Tab-separated table of C-alpha atoms in Angstrom:
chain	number	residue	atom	x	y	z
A	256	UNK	CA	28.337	46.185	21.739
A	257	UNK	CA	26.602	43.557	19.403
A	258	UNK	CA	28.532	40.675	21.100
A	259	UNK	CA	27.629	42.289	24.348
A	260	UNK	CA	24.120	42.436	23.884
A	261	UNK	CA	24.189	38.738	22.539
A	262	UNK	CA	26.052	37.214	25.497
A	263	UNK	CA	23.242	39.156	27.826
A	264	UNK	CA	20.307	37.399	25.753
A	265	UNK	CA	22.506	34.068	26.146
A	266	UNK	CA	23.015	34.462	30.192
A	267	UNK	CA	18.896	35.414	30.443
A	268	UNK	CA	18.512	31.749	28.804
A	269	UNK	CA	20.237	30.006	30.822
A	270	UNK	CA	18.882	31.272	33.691
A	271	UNK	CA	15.621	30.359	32.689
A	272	UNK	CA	16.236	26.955	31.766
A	273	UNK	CA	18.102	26.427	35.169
A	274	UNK	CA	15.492	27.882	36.649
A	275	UNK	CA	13.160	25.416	35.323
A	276	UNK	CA	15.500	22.679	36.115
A	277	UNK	CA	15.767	23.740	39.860
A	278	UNK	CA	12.072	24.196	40.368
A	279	UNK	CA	11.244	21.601	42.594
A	280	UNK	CA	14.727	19.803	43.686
A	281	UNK	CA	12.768	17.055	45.061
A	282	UNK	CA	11.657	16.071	40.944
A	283	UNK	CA	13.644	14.766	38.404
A	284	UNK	CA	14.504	16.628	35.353
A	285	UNK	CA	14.936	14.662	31.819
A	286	UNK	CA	17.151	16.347	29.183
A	287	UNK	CA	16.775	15.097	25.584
A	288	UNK	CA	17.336	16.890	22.418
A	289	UNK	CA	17.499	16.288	18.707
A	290	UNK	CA	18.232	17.933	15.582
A	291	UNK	CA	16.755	18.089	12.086
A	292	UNK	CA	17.876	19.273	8.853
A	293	UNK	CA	15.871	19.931	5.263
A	294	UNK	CA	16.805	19.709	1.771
A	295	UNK	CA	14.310	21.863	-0.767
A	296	UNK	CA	14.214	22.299	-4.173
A	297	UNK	CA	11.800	25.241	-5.824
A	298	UNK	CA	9.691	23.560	-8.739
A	299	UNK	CA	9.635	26.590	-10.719
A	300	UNK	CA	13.408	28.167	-10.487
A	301	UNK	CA	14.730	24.553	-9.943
A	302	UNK	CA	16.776	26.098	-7.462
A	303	UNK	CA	17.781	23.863	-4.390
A	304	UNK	CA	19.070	24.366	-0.790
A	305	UNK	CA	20.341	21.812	1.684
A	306	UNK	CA	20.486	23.104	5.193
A	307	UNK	CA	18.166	24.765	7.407
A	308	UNK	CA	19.424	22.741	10.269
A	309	UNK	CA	18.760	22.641	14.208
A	310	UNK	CA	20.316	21.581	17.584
A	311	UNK	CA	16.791	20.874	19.611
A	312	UNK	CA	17.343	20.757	23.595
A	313	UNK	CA	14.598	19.674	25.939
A	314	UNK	CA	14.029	19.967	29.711
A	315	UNK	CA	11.327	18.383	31.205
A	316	UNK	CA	9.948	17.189	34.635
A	317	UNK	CA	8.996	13.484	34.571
A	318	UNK	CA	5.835	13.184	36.086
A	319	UNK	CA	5.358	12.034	39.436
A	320	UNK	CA	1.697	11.451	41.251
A	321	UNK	CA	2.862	13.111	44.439
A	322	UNK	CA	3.344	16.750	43.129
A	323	UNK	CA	1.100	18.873	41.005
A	324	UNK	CA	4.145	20.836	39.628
A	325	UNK	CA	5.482	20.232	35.719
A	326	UNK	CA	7.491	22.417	33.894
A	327	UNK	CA	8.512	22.169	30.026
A	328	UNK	CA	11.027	24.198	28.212
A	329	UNK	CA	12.444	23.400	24.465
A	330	UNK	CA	15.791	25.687	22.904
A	331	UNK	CA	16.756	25.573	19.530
A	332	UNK	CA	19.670	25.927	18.223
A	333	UNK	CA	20.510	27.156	13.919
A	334	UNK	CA	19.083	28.705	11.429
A	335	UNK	CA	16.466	25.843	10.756
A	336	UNK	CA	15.019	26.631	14.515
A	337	UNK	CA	11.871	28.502	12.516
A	338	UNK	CA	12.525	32.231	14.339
A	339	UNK	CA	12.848	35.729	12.946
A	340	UNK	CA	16.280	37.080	13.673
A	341	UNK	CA	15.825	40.311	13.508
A	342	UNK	CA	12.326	40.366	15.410
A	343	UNK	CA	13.015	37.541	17.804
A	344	UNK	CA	14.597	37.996	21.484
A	345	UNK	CA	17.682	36.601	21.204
A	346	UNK	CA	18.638	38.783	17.799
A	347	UNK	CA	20.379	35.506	16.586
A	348	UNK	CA	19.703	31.972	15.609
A	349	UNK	CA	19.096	30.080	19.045
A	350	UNK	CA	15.491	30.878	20.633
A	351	UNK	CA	13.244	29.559	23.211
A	352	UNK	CA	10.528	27.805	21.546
A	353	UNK	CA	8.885	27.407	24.927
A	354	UNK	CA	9.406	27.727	28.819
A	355	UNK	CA	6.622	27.076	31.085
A	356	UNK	CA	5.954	26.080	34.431
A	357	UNK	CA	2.308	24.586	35.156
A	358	UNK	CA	0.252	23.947	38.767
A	359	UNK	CA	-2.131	20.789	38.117
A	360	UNK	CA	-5.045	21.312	40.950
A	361	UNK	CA	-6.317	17.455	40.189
A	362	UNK	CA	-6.156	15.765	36.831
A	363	UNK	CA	-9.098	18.233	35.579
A	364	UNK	CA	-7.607	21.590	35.834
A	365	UNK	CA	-4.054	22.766	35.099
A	366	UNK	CA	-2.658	26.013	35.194
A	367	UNK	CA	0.266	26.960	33.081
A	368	UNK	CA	2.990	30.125	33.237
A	369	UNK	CA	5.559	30.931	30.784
A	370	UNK	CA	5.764	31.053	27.211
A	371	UNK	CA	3.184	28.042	25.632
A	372	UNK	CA	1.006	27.453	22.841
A	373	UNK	CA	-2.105	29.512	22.615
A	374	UNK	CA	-5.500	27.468	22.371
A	375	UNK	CA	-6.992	28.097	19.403
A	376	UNK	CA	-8.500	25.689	16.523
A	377	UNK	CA	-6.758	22.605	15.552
A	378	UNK	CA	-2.761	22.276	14.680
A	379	UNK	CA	-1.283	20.773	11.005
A	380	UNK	CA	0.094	17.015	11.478
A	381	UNK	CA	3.091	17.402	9.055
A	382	UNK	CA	6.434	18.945	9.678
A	383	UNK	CA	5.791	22.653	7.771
A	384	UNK	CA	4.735	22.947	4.846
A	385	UNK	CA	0.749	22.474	5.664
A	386	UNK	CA	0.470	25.452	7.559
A	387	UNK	CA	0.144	28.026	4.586
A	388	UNK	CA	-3.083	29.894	5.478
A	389	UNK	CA	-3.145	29.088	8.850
A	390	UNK	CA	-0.564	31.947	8.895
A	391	UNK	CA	-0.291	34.207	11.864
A	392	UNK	CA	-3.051	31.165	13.394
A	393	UNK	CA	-1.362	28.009	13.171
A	394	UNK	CA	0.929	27.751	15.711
A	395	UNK	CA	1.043	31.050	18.116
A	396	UNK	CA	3.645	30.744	21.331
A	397	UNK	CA	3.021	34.072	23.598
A	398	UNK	CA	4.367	34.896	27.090
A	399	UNK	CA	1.252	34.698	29.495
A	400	UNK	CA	-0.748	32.286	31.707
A	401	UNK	CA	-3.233	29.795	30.785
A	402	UNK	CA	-5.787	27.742	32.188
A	403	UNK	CA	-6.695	23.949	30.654
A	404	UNK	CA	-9.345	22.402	32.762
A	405	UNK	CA	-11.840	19.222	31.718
A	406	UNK	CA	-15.698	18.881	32.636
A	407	UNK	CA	-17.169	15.404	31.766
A	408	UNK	CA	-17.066	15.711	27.656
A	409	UNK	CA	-16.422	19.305	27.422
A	410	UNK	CA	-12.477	20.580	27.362
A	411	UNK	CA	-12.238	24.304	28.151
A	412	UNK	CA	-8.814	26.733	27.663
A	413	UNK	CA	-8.732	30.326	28.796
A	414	UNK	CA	-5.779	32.568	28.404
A	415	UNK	CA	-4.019	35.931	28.894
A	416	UNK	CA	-1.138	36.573	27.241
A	417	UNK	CA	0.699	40.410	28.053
A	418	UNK	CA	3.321	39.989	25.421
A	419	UNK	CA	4.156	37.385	22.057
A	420	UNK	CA	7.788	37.061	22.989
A	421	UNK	CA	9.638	37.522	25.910
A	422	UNK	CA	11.271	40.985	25.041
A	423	UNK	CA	9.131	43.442	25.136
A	424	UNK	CA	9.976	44.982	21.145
A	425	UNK	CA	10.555	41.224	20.148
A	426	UNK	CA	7.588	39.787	17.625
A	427	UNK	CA	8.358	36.269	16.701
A	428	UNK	CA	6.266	33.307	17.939
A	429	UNK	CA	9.082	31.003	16.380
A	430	UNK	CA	7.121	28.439	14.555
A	431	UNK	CA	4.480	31.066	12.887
A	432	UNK	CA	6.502	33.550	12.839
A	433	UNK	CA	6.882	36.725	10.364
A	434	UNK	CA	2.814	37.146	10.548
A	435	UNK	CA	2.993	39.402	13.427
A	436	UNK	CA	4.263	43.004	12.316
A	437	UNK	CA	7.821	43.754	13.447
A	438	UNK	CA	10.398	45.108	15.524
A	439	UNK	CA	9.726	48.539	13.370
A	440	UNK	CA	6.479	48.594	12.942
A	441	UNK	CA	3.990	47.304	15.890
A	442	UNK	CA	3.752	43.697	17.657
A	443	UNK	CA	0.830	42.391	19.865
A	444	UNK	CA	-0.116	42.277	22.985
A	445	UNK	CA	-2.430	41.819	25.869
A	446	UNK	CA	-4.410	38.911	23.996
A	447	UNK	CA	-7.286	36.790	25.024
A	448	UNK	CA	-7.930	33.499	24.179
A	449	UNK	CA	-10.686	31.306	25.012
A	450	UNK	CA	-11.146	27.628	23.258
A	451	UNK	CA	-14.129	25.298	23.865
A	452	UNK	CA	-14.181	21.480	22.715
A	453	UNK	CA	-16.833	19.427	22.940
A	454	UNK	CA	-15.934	15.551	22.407
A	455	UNK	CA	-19.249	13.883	21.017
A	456	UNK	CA	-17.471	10.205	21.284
A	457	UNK	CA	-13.914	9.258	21.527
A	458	UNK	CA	-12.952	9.499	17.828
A	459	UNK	CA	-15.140	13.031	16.965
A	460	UNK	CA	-14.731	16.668	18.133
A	461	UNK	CA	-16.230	19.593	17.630
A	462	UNK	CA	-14.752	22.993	18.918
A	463	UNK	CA	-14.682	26.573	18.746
A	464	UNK	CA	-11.418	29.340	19.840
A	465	UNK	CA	-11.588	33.102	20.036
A	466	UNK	CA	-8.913	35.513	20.654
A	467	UNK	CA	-8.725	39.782	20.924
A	468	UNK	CA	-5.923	41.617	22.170
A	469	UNK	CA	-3.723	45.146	21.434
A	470	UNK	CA	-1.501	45.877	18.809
A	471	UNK	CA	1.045	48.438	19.787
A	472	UNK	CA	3.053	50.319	17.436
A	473	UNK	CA	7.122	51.043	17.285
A	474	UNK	CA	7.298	54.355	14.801
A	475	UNK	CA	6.633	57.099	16.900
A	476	UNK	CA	8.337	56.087	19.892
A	477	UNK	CA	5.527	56.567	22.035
A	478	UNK	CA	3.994	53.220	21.643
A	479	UNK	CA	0.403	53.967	21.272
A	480	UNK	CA	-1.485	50.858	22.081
A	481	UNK	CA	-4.548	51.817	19.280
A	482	UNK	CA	-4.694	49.153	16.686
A	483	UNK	CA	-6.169	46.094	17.918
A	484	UNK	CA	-6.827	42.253	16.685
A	485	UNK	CA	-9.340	39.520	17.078
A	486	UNK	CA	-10.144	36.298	15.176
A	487	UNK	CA	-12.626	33.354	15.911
A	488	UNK	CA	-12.353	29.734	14.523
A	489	UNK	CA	-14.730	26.408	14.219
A	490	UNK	CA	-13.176	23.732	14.123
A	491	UNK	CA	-14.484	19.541	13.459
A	492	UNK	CA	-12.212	16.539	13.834
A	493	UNK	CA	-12.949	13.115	13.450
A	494	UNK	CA	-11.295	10.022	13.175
A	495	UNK	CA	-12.252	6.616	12.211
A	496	UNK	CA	-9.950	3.723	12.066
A	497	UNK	CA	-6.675	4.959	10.346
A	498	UNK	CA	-8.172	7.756	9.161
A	499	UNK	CA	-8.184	11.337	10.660
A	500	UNK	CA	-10.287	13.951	8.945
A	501	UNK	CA	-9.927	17.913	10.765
A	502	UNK	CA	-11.446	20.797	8.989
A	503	UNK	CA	-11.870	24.502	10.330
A	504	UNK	CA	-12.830	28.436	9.427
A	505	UNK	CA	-11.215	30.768	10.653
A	506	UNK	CA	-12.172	34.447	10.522
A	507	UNK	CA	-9.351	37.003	11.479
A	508	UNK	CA	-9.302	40.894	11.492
A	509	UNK	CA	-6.659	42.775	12.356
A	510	UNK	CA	-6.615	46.851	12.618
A	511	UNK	CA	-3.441	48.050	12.478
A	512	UNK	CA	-2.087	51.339	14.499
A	513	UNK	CA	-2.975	54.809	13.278
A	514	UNK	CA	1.192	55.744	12.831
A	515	UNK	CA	1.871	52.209	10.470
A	516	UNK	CA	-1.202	52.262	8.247
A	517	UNK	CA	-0.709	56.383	7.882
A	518	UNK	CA	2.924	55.497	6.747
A	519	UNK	CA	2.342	53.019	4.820
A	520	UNK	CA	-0.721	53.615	2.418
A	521	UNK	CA	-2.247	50.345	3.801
A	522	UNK	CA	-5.835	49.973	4.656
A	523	UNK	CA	-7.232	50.449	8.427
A	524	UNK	CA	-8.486	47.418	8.597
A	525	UNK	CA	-7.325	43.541	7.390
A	526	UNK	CA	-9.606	41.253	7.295
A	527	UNK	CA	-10.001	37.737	5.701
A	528	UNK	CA	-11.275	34.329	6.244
A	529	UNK	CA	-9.718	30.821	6.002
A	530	UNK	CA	-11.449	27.235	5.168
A	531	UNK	CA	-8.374	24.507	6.137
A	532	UNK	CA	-8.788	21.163	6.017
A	533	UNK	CA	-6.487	17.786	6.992
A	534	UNK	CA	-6.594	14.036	5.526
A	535	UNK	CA	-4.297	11.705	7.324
A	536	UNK	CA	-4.295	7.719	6.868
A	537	UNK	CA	-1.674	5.746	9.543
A	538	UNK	CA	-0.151	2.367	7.951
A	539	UNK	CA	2.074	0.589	10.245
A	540	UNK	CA	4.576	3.628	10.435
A	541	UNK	CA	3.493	5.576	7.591
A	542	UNK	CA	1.527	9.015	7.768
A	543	UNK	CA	0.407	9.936	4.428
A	544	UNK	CA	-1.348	13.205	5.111
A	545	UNK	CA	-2.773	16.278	2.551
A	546	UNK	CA	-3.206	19.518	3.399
A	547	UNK	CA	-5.778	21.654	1.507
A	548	UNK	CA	-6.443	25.371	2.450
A	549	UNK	CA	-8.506	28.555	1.139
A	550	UNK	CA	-8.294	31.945	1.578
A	551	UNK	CA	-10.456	34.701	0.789
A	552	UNK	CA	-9.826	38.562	1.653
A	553	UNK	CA	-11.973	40.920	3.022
A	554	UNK	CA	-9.770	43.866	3.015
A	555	UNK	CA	-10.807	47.236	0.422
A	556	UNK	CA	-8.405	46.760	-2.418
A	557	UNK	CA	-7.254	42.957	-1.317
A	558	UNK	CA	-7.053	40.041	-3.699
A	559	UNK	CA	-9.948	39.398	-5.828
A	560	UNK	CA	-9.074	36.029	-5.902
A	561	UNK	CA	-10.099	32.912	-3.758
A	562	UNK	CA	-6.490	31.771	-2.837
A	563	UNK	CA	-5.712	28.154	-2.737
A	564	UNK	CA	-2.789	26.132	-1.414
A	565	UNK	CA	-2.208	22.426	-1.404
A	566	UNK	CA	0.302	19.783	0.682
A	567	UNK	CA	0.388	16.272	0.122
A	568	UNK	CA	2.953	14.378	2.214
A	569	UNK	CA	4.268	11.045	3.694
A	570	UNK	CA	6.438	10.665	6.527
A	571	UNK	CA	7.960	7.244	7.700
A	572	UNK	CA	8.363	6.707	11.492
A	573	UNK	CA	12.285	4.939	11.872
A	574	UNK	CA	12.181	4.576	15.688
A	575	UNK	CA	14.519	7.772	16.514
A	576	UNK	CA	12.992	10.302	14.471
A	577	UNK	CA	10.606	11.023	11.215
A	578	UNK	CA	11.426	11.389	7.691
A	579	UNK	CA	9.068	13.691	5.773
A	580	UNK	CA	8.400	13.874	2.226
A	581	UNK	CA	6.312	16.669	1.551
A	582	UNK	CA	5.160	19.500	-2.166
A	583	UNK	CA	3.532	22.706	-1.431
A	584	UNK	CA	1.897	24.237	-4.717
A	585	UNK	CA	-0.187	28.052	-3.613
A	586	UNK	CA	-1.093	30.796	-5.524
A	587	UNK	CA	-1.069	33.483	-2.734
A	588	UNK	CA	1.168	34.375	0.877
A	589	UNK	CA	0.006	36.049	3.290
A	590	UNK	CA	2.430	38.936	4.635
A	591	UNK	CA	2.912	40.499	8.166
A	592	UNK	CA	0.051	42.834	8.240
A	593	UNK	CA	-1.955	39.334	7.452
A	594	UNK	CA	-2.947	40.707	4.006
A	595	UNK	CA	-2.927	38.199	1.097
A	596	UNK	CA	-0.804	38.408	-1.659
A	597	UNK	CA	-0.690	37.406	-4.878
A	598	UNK	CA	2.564	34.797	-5.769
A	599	UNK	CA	2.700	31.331	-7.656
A	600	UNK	CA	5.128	29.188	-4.968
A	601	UNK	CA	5.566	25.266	-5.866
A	602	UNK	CA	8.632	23.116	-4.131
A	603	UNK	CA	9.477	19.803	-2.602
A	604	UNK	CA	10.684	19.299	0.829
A	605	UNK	CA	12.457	16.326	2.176
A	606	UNK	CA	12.950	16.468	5.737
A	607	UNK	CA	14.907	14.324	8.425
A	608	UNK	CA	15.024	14.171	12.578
A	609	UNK	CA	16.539	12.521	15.084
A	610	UNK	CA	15.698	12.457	18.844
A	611	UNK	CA	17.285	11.168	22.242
């Protein structure tokens, strides 16, 4: 039954990704792919793992003048491919990332379908280890349609997105994943996004992203849609010669269905607020980059504590692919239900990929 179930989540992917490949026959599609692999080694515990490895596929539409049609997908392949197994679609280690088909009215507006990034605040520059409390915010990819559209100095995004994954009791939005609830508990849905930008001059930003939607809970089997979630961000970024500075806050509040937080003894509500920030100098083909990030819960009975993580890096541009040297040192994690934990967590990551 298991094997059955696996080749029918295998035979949907396909289909999708020849879909995408047939959309307009008149186009040409571009395969590439890549793969990357990590070795780790925990600071405190000394304990080290060499693995988390991933076959990367690409399909894309090169981009012609004549049409206003583009499509994108990306599937990954292993068990370094950043998705939940046991919350994700597929129920195994080979997800879609993303799949989505976009409608360009001129070079101002685009509209996009399929499974893509949701707009909201600024994104880390490093491979992974920088996002710490940008959890559940960092790097969303829901099912849904968006709109991207440019007036003079002003960028606006607006979005709806009906599910986070393309299975209906699937929660895993690969990349910042495991901050979402769970297959057994509740997943979200039917979430707004809207994201404004305002360029002052070339090399400075200012912007602001807010997002609401439904969280609908698994337990009862009747899949009440009465816990909800909405979070706002402001966001700065500014960069002068090599230097690229990007600092946000994020505010996030999540109230989680009547049938999980009854269950569980948790609170009604989560809430808690973020202050990230981003240092990256370019030399030649070096990135050296540091990630700083606060926390601070909101939540009756949450962490007294401001929670602080840290993530210095380098990564060295070879011409195929990066290498990434990169420590994460935080006192805190932030679980599911978004709460914030206490936990001392200190390792090294060295990181290499290739692409074709």
């Amino acid at each position: 039954m298991k094997g059955m179930y696996l080749t029918q989540r295998c035979n949907y992917t396909c289909l999708l990704l020849c879909s995408l490949a047939s959309f307009t026959s008149h186009s040409e599609t571009t395969f590439s792919g890549g793969f990357w692999f990590n070795y780790n080694i925990n600071q405190q515990t000394h304990d080290s793992h060499f693995g988390d490895e991933a076959l990367v596929i690409y399909l894309d539409k090169q981009h012609e003048e004549q049409t206003p049609w583009n499509y994108s997908a990306e599937f990954r392949i292993g068990p370094g491919g950043f998705s939940d197994t046991e919350n994700n679609t597929t129920g195994s280690n080979y997800v879609l990332h993303k799949a989505w088909i976009s409608y360009s009215k001129n070079d101002q507006h685009t509209f996009i379908l399929g499974k893509s990034q949701l707009p909201f605040g600024w994104k880390t520059g490093n491979f992974w280890p920088g996002d710490m409390f940008l959890a559940a915010y960092g790097d969303q990819m829901d099912v849904g349609i968006k709109y991207v559209g440019r007036y003079d100095s002003i960028n606006v995004a607006a979005a709806f997105y009906p599910r986070d994954d393309w299975r209906k009791d699937s929660t895993d939005s690969t990349d910042d994943n495991r901050h979402w609830g769970s297959r057994k508990t509740y997943h979200k849905l039917d979430t707004w996004v809207g994201d404004l930008t305002w360029t002052l001059q070339s090399s400075e930003k200012i912007g602001v992203s807010v997002q609401k939607g439904k969280l609908q809970e698994s337990i009862t089997g009747r899949d009440e849609k009465d816990g909800e979630h909405h979070a706002y961000t402001l966001y700065y970024d500014y960069t002068f010669d090599e230097f690229t500075f990007k600092v946000s806050y994020i505010k996030g509040v999540r109230h989680l269905p009547d049938a999980y937080f009854s269950l569980t003894g948790l609170p009604e509500s989560i809430r808690n607020q973020r202050y990230n920030s981003e240092l990256s100098y370019q030399y030649d083909k070096w990135t050296f980059l540091i990630d700083v990030t606060l926390a601070k819960s909101n939540t009756v009975g949450g962490l007294d504590k401001m929670a602080i993580a840290y993530a210095p890096g380098v990564r060295y541009n070879y011409g195929g692919g990066w290498i990434y040297l990169e420590y994460l040192n935080q006192n805190a994690w932030f679980d599911r239900d978004m709460k914030i934990n206490d936990g001392n967590f200190a390792a090294w990551y060295l990181t290499l990929d290739y692409y074709w």
